[in-house]
CSV table of C-alpha atoms in Angstrom, one decimal:
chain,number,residue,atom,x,y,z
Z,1,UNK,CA,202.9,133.4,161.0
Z,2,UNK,CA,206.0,135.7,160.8
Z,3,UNK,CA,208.8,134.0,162.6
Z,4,UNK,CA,210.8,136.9,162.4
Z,5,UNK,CA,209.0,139.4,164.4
Z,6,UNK,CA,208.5,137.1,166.9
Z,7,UNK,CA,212.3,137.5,167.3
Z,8,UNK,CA,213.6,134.3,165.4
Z,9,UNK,CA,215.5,134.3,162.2
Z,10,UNK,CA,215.7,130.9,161.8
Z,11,UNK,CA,212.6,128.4,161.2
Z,12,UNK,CA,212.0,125.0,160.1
Z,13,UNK,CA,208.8,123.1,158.9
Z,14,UNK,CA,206.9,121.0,160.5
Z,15,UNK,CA,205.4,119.2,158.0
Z,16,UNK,CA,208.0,119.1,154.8
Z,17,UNK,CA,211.0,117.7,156.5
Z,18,UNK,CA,214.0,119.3,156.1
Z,19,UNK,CA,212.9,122.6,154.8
Z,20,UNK,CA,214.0,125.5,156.2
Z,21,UNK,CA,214.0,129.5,156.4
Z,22,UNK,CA,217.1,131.6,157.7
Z,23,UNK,CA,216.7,135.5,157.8
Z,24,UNK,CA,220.0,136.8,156.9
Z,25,UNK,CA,221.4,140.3,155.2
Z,26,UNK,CA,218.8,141.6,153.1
Z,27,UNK,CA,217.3,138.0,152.0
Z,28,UNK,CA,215.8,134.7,153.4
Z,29,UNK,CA,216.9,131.8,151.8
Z,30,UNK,CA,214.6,128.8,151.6
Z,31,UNK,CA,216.0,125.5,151.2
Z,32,UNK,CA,216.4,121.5,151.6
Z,33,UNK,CA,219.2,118.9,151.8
Z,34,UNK,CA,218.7,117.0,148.3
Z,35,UNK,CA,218.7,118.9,144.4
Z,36,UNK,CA,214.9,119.3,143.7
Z,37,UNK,CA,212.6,120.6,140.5
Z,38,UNK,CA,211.6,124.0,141.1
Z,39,UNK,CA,209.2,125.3,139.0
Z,40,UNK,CA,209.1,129.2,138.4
Z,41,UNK,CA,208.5,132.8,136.9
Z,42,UNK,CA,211.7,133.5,138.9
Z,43,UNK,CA,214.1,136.7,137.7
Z,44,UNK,CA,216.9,133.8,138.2
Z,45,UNK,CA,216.9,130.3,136.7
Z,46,UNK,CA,213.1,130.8,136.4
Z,47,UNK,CA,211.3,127.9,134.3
Z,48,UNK,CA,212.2,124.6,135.1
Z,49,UNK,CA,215.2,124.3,137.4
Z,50,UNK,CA,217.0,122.0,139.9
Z,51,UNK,CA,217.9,123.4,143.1
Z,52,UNK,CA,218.7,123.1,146.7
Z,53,UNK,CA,217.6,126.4,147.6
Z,54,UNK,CA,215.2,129.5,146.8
Z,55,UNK,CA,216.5,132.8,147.5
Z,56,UNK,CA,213.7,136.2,148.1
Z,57,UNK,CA,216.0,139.1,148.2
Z,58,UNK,CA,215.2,142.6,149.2
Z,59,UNK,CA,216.6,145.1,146.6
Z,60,UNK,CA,216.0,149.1,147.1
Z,61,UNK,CA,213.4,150.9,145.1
Z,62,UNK,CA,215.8,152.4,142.7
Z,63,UNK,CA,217.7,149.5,142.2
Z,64,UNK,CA,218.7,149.1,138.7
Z,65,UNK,CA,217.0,145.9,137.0
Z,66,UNK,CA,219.3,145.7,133.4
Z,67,UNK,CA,220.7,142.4,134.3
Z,68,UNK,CA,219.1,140.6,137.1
Z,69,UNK,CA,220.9,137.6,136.4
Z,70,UNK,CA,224.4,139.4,136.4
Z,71,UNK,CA,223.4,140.6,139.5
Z,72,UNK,CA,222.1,137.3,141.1
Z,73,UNK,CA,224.9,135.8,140.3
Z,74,UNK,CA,227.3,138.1,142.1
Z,75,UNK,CA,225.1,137.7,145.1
Z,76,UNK,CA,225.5,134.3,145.5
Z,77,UNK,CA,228.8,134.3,145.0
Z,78,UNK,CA,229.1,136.9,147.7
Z,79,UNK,CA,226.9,134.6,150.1
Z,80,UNK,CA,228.1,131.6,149.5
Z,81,UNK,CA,225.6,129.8,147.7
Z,82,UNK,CA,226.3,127.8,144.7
Z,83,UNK,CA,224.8,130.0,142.1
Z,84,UNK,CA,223.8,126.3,139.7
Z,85,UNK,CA,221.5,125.2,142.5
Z,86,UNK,CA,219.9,128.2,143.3
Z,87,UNK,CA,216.6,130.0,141.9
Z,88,UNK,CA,216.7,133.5,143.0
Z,89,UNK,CA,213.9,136.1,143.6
Z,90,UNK,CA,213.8,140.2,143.9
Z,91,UNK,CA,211.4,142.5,145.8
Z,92,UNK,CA,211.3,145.6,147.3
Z,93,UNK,CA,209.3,143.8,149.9
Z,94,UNK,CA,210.6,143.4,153.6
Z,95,UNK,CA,212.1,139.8,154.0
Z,96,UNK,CA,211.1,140.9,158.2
Z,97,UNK,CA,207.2,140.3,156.8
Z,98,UNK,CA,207.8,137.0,155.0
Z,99,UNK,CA,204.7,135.1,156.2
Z,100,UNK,CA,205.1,130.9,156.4
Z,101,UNK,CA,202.3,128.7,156.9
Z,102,UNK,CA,202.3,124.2,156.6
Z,103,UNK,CA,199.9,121.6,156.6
Z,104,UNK,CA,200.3,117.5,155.7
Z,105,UNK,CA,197.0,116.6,153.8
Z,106,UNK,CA,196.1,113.9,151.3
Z,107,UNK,CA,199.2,112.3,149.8
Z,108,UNK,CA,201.2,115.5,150.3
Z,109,UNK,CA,203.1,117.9,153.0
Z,110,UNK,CA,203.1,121.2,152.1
Z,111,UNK,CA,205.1,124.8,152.9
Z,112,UNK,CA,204.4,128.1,152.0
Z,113,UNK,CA,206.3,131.1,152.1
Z,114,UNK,CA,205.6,134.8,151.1
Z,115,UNK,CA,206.1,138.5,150.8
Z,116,UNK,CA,204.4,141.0,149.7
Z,117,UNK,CA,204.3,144.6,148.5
Z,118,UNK,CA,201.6,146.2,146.9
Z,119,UNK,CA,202.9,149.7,145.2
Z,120,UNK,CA,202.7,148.1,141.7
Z,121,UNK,CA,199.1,146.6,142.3
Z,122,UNK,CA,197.4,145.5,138.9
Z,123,UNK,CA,194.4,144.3,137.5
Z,124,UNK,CA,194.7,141.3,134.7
Z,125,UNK,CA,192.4,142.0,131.7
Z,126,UNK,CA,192.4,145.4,131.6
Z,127,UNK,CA,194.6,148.1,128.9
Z,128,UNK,CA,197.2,149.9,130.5
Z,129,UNK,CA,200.7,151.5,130.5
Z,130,UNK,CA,203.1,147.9,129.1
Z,131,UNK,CA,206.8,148.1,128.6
Z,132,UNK,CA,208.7,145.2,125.8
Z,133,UNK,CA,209.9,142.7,127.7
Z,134,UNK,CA,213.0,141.8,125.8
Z,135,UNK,CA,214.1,145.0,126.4
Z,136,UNK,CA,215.5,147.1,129.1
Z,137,UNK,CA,213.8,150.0,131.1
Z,138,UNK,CA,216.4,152.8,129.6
Z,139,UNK,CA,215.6,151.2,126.3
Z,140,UNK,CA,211.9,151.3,126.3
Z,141,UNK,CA,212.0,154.8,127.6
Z,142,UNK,CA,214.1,155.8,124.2
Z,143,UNK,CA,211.6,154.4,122.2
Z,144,UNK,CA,208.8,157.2,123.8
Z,145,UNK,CA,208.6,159.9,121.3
Z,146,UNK,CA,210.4,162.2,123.9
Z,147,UNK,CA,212.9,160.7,126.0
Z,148,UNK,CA,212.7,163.9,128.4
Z,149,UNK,CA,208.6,163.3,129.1
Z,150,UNK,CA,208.9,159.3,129.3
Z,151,UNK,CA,211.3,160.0,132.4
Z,152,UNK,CA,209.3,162.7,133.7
Z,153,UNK,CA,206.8,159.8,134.4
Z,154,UNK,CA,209.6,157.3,135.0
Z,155,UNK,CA,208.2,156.4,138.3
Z,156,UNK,CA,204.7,156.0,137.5
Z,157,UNK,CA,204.4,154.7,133.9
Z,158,UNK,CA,207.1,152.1,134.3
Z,159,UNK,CA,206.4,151.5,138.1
Z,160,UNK,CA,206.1,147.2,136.8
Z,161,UNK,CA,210.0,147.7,136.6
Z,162,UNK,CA,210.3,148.6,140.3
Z,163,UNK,CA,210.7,145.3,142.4
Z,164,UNK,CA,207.9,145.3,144.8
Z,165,UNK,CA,206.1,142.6,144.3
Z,166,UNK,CA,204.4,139.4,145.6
Z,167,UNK,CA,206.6,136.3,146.2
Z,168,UNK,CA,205.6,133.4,146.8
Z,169,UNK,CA,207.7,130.1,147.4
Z,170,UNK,CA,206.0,126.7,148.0
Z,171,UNK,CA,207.5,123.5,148.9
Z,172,UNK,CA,206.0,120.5,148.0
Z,173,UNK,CA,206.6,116.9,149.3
Z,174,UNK,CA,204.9,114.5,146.8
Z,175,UNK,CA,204.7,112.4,143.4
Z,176,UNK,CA,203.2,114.9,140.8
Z,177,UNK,CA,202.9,114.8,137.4
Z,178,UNK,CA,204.3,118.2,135.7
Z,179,UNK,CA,201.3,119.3,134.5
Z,180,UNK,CA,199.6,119.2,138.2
Z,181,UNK,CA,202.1,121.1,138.9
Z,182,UNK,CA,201.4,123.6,136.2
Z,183,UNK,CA,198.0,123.4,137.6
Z,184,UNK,CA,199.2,124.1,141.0
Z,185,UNK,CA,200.8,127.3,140.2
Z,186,UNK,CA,197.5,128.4,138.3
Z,187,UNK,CA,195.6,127.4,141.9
Z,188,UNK,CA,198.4,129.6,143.8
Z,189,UNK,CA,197.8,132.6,141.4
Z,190,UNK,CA,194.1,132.7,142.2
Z,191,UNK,CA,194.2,132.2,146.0
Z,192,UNK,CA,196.4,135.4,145.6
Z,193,UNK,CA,194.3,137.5,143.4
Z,194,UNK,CA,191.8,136.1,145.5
Z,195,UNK,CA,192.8,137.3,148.6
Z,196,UNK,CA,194.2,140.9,146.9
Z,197,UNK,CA,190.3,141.4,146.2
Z,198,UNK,CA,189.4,140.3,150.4
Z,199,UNK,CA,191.7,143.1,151.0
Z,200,UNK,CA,190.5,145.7,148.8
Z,201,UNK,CA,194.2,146.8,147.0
Z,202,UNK,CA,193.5,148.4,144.1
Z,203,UNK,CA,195.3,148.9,140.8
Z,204,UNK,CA,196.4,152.6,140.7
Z,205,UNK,CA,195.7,152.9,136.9
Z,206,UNK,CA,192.4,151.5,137.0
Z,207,UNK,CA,190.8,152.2,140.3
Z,208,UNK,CA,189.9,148.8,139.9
Z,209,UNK,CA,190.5,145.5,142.0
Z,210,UNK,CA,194.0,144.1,141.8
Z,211,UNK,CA,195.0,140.2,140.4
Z,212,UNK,CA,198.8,140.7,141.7
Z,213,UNK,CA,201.0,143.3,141.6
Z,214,UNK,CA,203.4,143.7,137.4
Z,215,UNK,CA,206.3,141.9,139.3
Z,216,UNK,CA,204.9,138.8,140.9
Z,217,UNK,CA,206.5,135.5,141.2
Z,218,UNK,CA,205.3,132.1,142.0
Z,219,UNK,CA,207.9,129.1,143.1
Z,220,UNK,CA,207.3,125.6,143.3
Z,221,UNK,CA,210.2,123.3,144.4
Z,222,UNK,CA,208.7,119.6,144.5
Z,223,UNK,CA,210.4,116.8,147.2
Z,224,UNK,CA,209.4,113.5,145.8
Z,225,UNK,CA,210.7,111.0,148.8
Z,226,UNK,CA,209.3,108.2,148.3
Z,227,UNK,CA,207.3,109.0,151.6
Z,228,UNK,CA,203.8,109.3,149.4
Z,229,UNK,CA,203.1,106.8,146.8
Z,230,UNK,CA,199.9,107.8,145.4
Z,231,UNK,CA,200.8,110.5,142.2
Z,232,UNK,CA,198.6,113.3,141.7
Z,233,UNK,CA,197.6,114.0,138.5
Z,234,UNK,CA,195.7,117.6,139.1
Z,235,UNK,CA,196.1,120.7,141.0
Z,236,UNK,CA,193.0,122.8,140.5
Z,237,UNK,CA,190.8,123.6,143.4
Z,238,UNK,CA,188.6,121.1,143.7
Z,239,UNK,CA,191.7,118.6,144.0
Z,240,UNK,CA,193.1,118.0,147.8
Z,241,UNK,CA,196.5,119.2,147.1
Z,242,UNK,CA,195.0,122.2,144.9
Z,243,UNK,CA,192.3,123.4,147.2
Z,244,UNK,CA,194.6,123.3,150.5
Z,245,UNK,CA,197.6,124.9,148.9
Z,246,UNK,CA,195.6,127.7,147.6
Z,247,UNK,CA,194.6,127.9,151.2
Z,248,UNK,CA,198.3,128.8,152.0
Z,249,UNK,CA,198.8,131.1,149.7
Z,250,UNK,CA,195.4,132.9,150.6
Z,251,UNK,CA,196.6,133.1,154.6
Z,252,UNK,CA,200.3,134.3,154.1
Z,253,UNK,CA,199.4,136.6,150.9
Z,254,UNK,CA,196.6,138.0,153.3
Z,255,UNK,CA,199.3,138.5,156.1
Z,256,UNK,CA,202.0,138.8,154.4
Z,257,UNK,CA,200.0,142.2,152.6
Z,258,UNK,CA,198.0,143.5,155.5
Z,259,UNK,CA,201.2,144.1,157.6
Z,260,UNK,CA,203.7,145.6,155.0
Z,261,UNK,CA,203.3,148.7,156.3
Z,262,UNK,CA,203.7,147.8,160.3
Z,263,UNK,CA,207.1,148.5,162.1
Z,264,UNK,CA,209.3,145.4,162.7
Z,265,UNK,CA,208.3,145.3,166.3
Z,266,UNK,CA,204.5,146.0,166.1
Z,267,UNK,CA,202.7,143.5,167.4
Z,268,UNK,CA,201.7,140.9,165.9
């Protein structure tokens, strides 16, 4: 479902209580009354974090990526947000497209939240144009042979520097051990390259089938309430909590990339 082109821009789960999603200028913030673990590959207190909110914000194509966390910052300062309890994420992607989707299984309630662009599809596993890392875009340009030729091919070579990308944020209200959680994100990463492949999107480079897109990211905030008592030790997919979240993750990836080309008010 896309809540926002249905004409609302605020929504709130029906199965993890107290999580929310409000559209406003040029992000959508998801977040929950009490400081939580997030897990992430987040631009912005990515790792291991405590929060009280998840931030997906919609950056321009040419926007300049040198200090993300400078950046992030600065926004949440503008916004409002205290910056310590916030993990933040970046994408070219429209926050209008963000596709939510809940359940409450075994032990567990569950929220998942995503957006999607596709430009930078990649395949895992195969050779191709890499950048360093620990260093900046402008900075592994000068180490080309000819700085003049790398930026002739700025925009293709180096397109996993360009913020479009697949985000996905899932809320979690359970007991978990940390490594099913680890599990959990490996379980969300393969529902996505799973559906990726149902769709057909293919790696530019390659010709081949994508697994994500260079730029992807993966949050997991867990709400451990004392609601649930039994503690899950695994996350795969042939665990409850594994299999149905990778289920989530399938069905708003799926939507979330199939519409990214509609208008805002195209039916939906």
């Amino acid at each position: 479902m896309q809540p926002y082109r249905k004409g609302s821009q605020y929504y709130e789960s029906q199965d993890v209580q107290g999580v929310k999603v409000t559209w406003r200028n040029e992000h959508a913030v998801v977040e929950w009354e009490e400081t939580a673990d997030v897990w992430s590959s987040a631009v912005f207190h990515g790792g291991h974090a405590q929060a009280t909110k998840i931030v997906n914000h919609m950056v321009g194509k040419g926007f300049d990526c040198s200090d993300p966390v400078g950046y992030m910052e600065l926004k949440c300062k503008e916004w409002g947000y205290d910056a310590k309890q916030t993990v933040g994420l970046l994408t070219a992607a429209r926050m209008t497209h963000l596709s939510v989707e809940g359940l409450e299984g075994d032990q567990f309630s569950l929220f998942c939240a995503t957006t999607a662009g596709t430009s930078n599809a990649a395949r895992a596993g195969m050779k191709r144009e890499t950048y360093s890392s620990y260093l900046t875009l402008d900075e592994n340009l000068e180490r080309k042979d000819s700085l003049a030729k790398a930026q002739d091919h700025k925009d293709d070579k180096f397109s996993g520097m360009i913020p479009g990308t697949i985000n996905t944020i899932i809320v979690i209200e359970a007991r978990i051990q940390e490594a099913a959680v680890l599990n959990l994100l490996q379980s969300a990463v393969e529902a996505k390259a799973a559906a990726l492949a149902d769709l057909n999107i293919r790696d530019r480079e390659t010709g081949l089938i994508a697994t994500g897109t260079t730029t992807d990211t993966v949050a997991i905030a867990i709400l451990d309430r004392g609601r649930y008592t039994a503690e899950h030790q695994y996350g795969g997919t042939a665990t409850t909590i594994g299999n149905e979240l990778g289920m989530l993750v399938y069905n708003t990836v799926s939507e979330s990339v199939r519409t990214q080309f509609e208008d805002d008010n195209d039916a939906v």
